[in-house]
Short mmCIF file of C-alpha atoms in Angstrom, two decimals:
data_model
loop_
_atom_site.label_atom_id
_atom_site.label_comp_id
_atom_site.label_asym_id
_atom_site.label_seq_id
_atom_site.Cartn_x
_atom_site.Cartn_y
_atom_site.Cartn_z
CA MET L 1 -43.81 -9.11 14.82
CA LYS L 2 -41.20 -6.48 14.09
CA THR L 3 -42.55 -3.20 15.32
CA ARG L 4 -43.73 -0.63 12.83
CA LYS L 5 -40.99 1.81 13.69
CA ASN L 6 -38.27 -0.83 13.33
CA LEU L 7 -39.49 -1.78 9.87
CA TYR L 8 -39.55 1.85 8.72
CA TRP L 9 -36.04 2.44 10.05
CA LEU L 10 -34.70 -0.68 8.38
CA LEU L 11 -36.32 0.16 5.04
CA ALA L 12 -35.15 3.77 5.28
CA ILE L 13 -31.56 2.73 5.95
CA LEU L 14 -31.67 0.18 3.13
CA SER L 15 -33.11 2.67 0.65
CA LEU L 16 -30.49 5.20 1.67
CA ALA L 17 -27.75 2.62 1.22
CA GLY L 18 -29.15 1.79 -2.21
CA TYR L 19 -29.19 5.42 -3.30
CA ALA L 20 -25.72 6.02 -1.86
CA TRP L 21 -24.41 3.00 -3.74
CA VAL L 22 -25.88 4.13 -7.08
CA GLY L 23 -24.85 7.72 -6.38
CA PHE L 24 -21.30 6.60 -5.67
CA HIS L 25 -21.20 4.83 -9.03
CA LEU L 26 -22.52 7.89 -10.81
CA ALA L 27 -19.97 10.14 -9.14
CA PHE L 28 -17.02 7.78 -9.54
CA PRO L 29 -17.68 5.65 -12.63
CA ASP L 30 -15.42 2.64 -13.17
CA SER L 31 -13.95 3.00 -9.70
CA THR L 32 -15.42 -0.35 -8.71
CA ASN L 33 -14.47 -2.28 -11.81
CA GLY L 34 -14.51 -5.95 -10.91
CA PHE L 35 -15.22 -5.34 -7.23
CA THR L 36 -18.40 -6.80 -5.76
CA VAL L 37 -20.20 -6.95 -2.43
CA CYS L 38 -21.56 -10.34 -3.37
CA LEU L 39 -20.35 -12.93 -0.86
CA PHE L 40 -21.16 -15.75 -3.26
CA LYS L 41 -19.18 -14.34 -6.15
CA ASN L 42 -16.22 -13.50 -3.94
CA VAL L 43 -16.11 -17.02 -2.58
CA THR L 44 -16.93 -19.09 -5.67
CA GLY L 45 -16.27 -16.76 -8.59
CA VAL L 46 -19.71 -17.60 -9.94
CA PRO L 47 -22.28 -14.78 -10.23
CA CYS L 48 -25.40 -14.86 -8.08
CA PRO L 49 -28.95 -14.06 -9.23
CA SER L 50 -28.50 -10.45 -8.14
CA CYS L 51 -25.23 -9.76 -9.93
CA GLY L 52 -25.61 -6.91 -12.37
CA ILE L 53 -28.36 -5.06 -10.53
CA THR L 54 -26.15 -2.02 -9.96
CA ARG L 55 -25.18 -1.92 -13.62
CA SER L 56 -28.83 -2.40 -14.56
CA LEU L 57 -29.85 0.55 -12.37
CA LEU L 58 -27.14 2.73 -13.92
CA LEU L 59 -28.47 1.85 -17.37
CA LEU L 60 -32.00 2.70 -16.25
CA MET L 61 -30.75 6.10 -15.13
CA THR L 62 -29.57 6.80 -18.67
CA GLY L 63 -32.99 5.78 -19.94
CA ASP L 64 -31.82 2.56 -21.58
CA LEU L 65 -34.72 0.40 -20.38
CA ARG L 66 -34.16 -2.46 -22.79
CA ASN L 67 -30.52 -3.10 -21.98
CA ALA L 68 -31.15 -2.53 -18.31
CA MET L 69 -33.68 -5.35 -18.27
CA LEU L 70 -31.54 -7.55 -20.48
CA LEU L 71 -28.61 -7.15 -18.10
CA ASN L 72 -30.62 -8.14 -15.02
CA PRO L 73 -34.42 -7.97 -14.76
CA LEU L 74 -34.13 -7.72 -10.98
CA GLY L 75 -32.76 -4.25 -11.61
CA GLY L 76 -36.28 -3.22 -12.57
CA LEU L 77 -37.57 -4.64 -9.32
CA ALA L 78 -34.83 -2.84 -7.40
CA ALA L 79 -35.65 0.43 -9.16
CA PHE L 80 -39.30 0.06 -8.25
CA ALA L 81 -38.44 -0.72 -4.64
CA LEU L 82 -36.00 2.17 -4.34
CA ILE L 83 -38.59 4.63 -5.66
CA ALA L 84 -41.70 3.25 -3.98
CA THR L 85 -40.31 2.52 -0.51
CA PRO L 86 -39.32 6.04 0.60
CA LEU L 87 -42.52 7.47 -0.87
CA TRP L 88 -44.59 4.84 0.88
CA ILE L 89 -42.87 5.45 4.22
CA ILE L 90 -43.52 9.18 3.93
CA PHE L 91 -47.14 8.52 2.99
CA ASP L 92 -47.63 6.25 5.99
CA LEU L 93 -46.01 8.70 8.38
CA ALA L 94 -47.97 11.64 6.97
CA THR L 95 -51.35 9.93 7.10
CA ARG L 96 -50.49 8.05 10.31
CA LYS L 97 -51.55 4.82 8.68
CA ASN L 98 -50.11 1.34 8.77
CA THR L 99 -50.28 0.34 5.12
CA LEU L 100 -46.64 -0.57 4.47
CA PRO L 101 -46.15 -3.01 7.37
CA LEU L 102 -49.53 -4.54 6.62
CA LEU L 103 -48.65 -4.95 2.95
CA PHE L 104 -45.30 -6.42 3.91
CA LEU L 105 -46.81 -8.94 6.32
CA TRP L 106 -49.54 -9.86 3.85
CA THR L 107 -47.05 -10.52 1.02
CA GLU L 108 -44.78 -12.44 3.35
CA ARG L 109 -47.63 -14.69 4.45
CA LYS L 110 -48.81 -15.25 0.90
CA ILE L 111 -45.34 -16.13 -0.34
CA LYS L 112 -44.61 -18.40 2.60
CA THR L 113 -47.75 -20.44 2.30
CA LYS L 114 -49.02 -20.51 -1.26
CA LYS L 115 -47.18 -23.00 -3.43
CA SER L 116 -48.71 -21.42 -6.54
CA ILE L 117 -46.80 -18.24 -5.65
CA TYR L 118 -43.46 -19.24 -4.24
CA ILE L 119 -42.65 -22.04 -6.64
CA PRO L 120 -42.87 -19.83 -9.79
CA LEU L 121 -40.98 -17.06 -7.96
CA VAL L 122 -38.17 -19.39 -6.92
CA ALA L 123 -38.09 -20.79 -10.47
CA LEU L 124 -37.79 -17.27 -11.90
CA VAL L 125 -34.91 -16.43 -9.58
CA LEU L 126 -33.13 -19.66 -10.50
CA LEU L 127 -33.67 -18.97 -14.21
CA ASN L 128 -32.26 -15.49 -13.74
CA TRP L 129 -29.29 -17.02 -11.98
CA GLY L 130 -28.63 -19.40 -14.85
CA TRP L 131 -28.96 -16.51 -17.29
CA ASN L 132 -26.46 -14.47 -15.24
CA ILE L 133 -23.99 -17.32 -15.35
CA LEU L 134 -24.43 -17.61 -19.12
CA LYS L 135 -23.88 -13.89 -19.49
CA ASN L 136 -20.76 -14.16 -17.34
CA LEU L 137 -21.78 -11.17 -15.25
CA MET P 1 -47.23 -24.39 37.31
CA ASP P 2 -45.07 -25.51 40.18
CA ALA P 3 -42.58 -22.77 41.15
CA GLN P 4 -39.65 -25.17 41.09
CA ARG P 5 -40.40 -26.22 37.52
CA VAL P 6 -40.85 -22.63 36.46
CA ASP P 7 -37.49 -21.66 37.93
CA MET P 8 -35.86 -24.64 36.26
CA PHE P 9 -37.30 -23.59 32.94
CA LEU P 10 -36.08 -20.03 33.46
CA MET P 11 -32.60 -21.12 34.47
CA THR P 12 -32.14 -23.07 31.29
CA LYS P 13 -33.92 -20.71 28.92
CA ALA P 14 -33.25 -17.24 30.33
CA LYS P 15 -30.86 -16.26 27.55
CA TYR P 16 -33.52 -16.94 24.93
CA PHE P 17 -35.48 -13.93 26.12
CA GLU P 18 -34.88 -10.24 26.75
CA GLY P 19 -34.11 -9.50 30.38
CA HIS P 20 -37.12 -7.28 30.94
CA GLN P 21 -39.48 -10.04 29.78
CA ILE P 22 -38.36 -12.61 32.32
CA PRO P 23 -40.64 -11.43 35.16
CA VAL P 24 -43.69 -11.47 32.87
CA ILE P 25 -42.75 -14.91 31.58
CA ARG P 26 -42.32 -16.17 35.10
CA GLU P 27 -45.75 -14.90 36.08
CA ARG P 28 -47.41 -16.49 33.07
CA LEU P 29 -45.74 -19.79 33.77
CA LEU P 30 -46.76 -19.77 37.42
CA ALA P 31 -50.35 -19.16 36.38
CA LEU P 32 -50.20 -21.98 33.87
CA ASP P 33 -51.56 -25.47 34.42
CA ASP P 34 -49.00 -28.17 35.32
CA SER P 35 -50.15 -30.38 32.47
CA ARG P 36 -48.82 -27.84 29.99
CA PHE P 37 -45.25 -28.33 31.17
CA LEU P 38 -44.27 -30.67 28.36
CA GLN P 39 -45.73 -28.33 25.80
CA VAL P 40 -43.75 -25.44 27.25
CA GLN P 41 -40.53 -27.45 27.27
CA ALA P 42 -41.09 -28.52 23.69
CA MET P 43 -41.45 -24.98 22.36
CA ASN P 44 -39.22 -24.29 19.42
CA LEU P 45 -37.04 -21.50 20.79
CA LYS P 46 -34.16 -20.12 18.78
CA ASP P 47 -30.76 -19.79 20.43
CA PRO P 48 -29.61 -16.18 19.95
CA THR P 49 -25.93 -17.12 20.18
CA THR P 50 -26.19 -19.78 17.48
CA ILE P 51 -27.98 -17.34 15.22
CA LEU P 52 -25.33 -14.70 15.87
CA ILE P 53 -22.64 -17.13 14.75
CA VAL P 54 -24.67 -17.98 11.67
CA SER P 55 -25.06 -14.27 10.99
CA LEU P 56 -21.33 -13.65 11.25
CA LEU P 57 -20.51 -16.51 8.92
CA ALA P 58 -23.37 -16.61 6.43
CA GLY P 59 -25.19 -13.34 6.98
CA GLY P 60 -24.63 -12.46 3.34
CA PHE P 61 -26.90 -15.33 2.37
CA ALA P 62 -29.63 -14.22 4.80
CA VAL P 63 -29.51 -17.58 6.61
CA ASP P 64 -29.81 -15.74 9.94
CA ARG P 65 -33.03 -14.03 8.87
CA PHE P 66 -34.56 -17.24 7.61
CA MET P 67 -33.66 -18.91 10.89
CA VAL P 68 -35.60 -16.34 12.90
CA GLY P 69 -38.53 -16.69 10.56
CA ASP P 70 -38.24 -13.36 8.75
CA THR P 71 -38.83 -14.91 5.34
CA GLY P 72 -39.75 -11.70 3.53
CA LEU P 73 -36.77 -9.77 4.88
CA GLY P 74 -34.61 -12.82 4.27
CA ILE P 75 -35.50 -12.90 0.59
CA ALA P 76 -34.88 -9.16 0.30
CA LYS P 77 -31.52 -9.55 2.04
CA LEU P 78 -30.59 -12.48 -0.17
CA LEU P 79 -31.50 -10.76 -3.43
CA THR P 80 -29.56 -7.62 -2.53
CA CYS P 81 -26.40 -9.56 -1.63
CA GLY P 82 -26.78 -8.92 2.07
CA GLY P 83 -28.18 -5.47 1.48
CA LEU P 84 -24.97 -4.40 -0.22
CA GLY P 85 -23.13 -5.83 2.73
CA ILE P 86 -24.50 -3.08 4.93
CA TRP P 87 -27.55 -5.00 6.06
CA ALA P 88 -25.34 -8.00 6.80
CA ILE P 89 -23.28 -5.85 9.13
CA VAL P 90 -26.34 -4.21 10.73
CA ASP P 91 -27.78 -7.65 11.39
CA TRP P 92 -24.67 -8.74 13.28
CA PHE P 93 -25.83 -6.29 15.92
CA ILE P 94 -29.58 -6.71 15.85
CA ILE P 95 -30.13 -10.37 15.05
CA MET P 96 -29.79 -11.54 18.67
CA GLY P 97 -32.43 -9.05 19.79
CA ARG P 98 -34.65 -10.18 16.93
CA ALA P 99 -34.23 -13.83 17.89
CA ARG P 100 -35.23 -13.03 21.46
CA GLU P 101 -38.23 -11.04 20.17
CA VAL P 102 -39.36 -14.02 18.10
CA ASN P 103 -38.88 -16.34 21.09
CA ALA P 104 -41.09 -14.11 23.22
CA GLU P 105 -43.76 -14.19 20.54
CA THR P 106 -43.57 -17.97 20.34
CA PHE P 107 -43.82 -18.20 24.11
CA PHE P 108 -46.82 -15.93 24.49
CA ASN P 109 -48.58 -17.59 21.57
CA ASN P 110 -48.08 -20.94 23.23
CA VAL P 111 -49.26 -20.12 26.72
CA VAL P 112 -52.66 -18.63 26.01
#
């Protein structure tokens, strides 16, 4: 499997990219009006399940939890991941343990194999997608 | 396994593995029983070049990650729109190495 160090590096770079992205929006509000990194939206014009996460995170930063979740619930998940991941990496490195890769592999295996887990999750993502389309994100 | 068969296997499948693994693979194959030849040939190895092309074209949809079996990372990549595009670009460079890594795992799991 992916080595421990590789996983930490990848997660660190991704978290950094996430923070940089949100930071950029805070520093230069409205500079990306209409622009999106979403390949799907750029090709089809239709929003994807993740559209609106940046806006949701920005709302969370102002403390507006309700509207943040109404805009895109995945924003909450993203916020959790952005906060927990760096802390977890530091914890693992400091205590020289392996908890994050193990957790990752365990969740991956559970999601891959258990129908009772992946079917509801896929359904939720699809519902969110439909909701995004209705909201015209 | 017969040295000629081993070399034939390596000639056709060398690009599926990292260069430094080839000697180890060759040794394992030589030590393997001839009757396992079909099983070895039938191993589901992923072509790094194909996956690179997939990554260049559809990396934003994490198809490359799902093809190498990284389901968890694939879902994360998909839900973050290719990791804000950055992950998609990073993967252009590392997905071939990852495919070869997965192939090596498949191989060593199959020849025990």
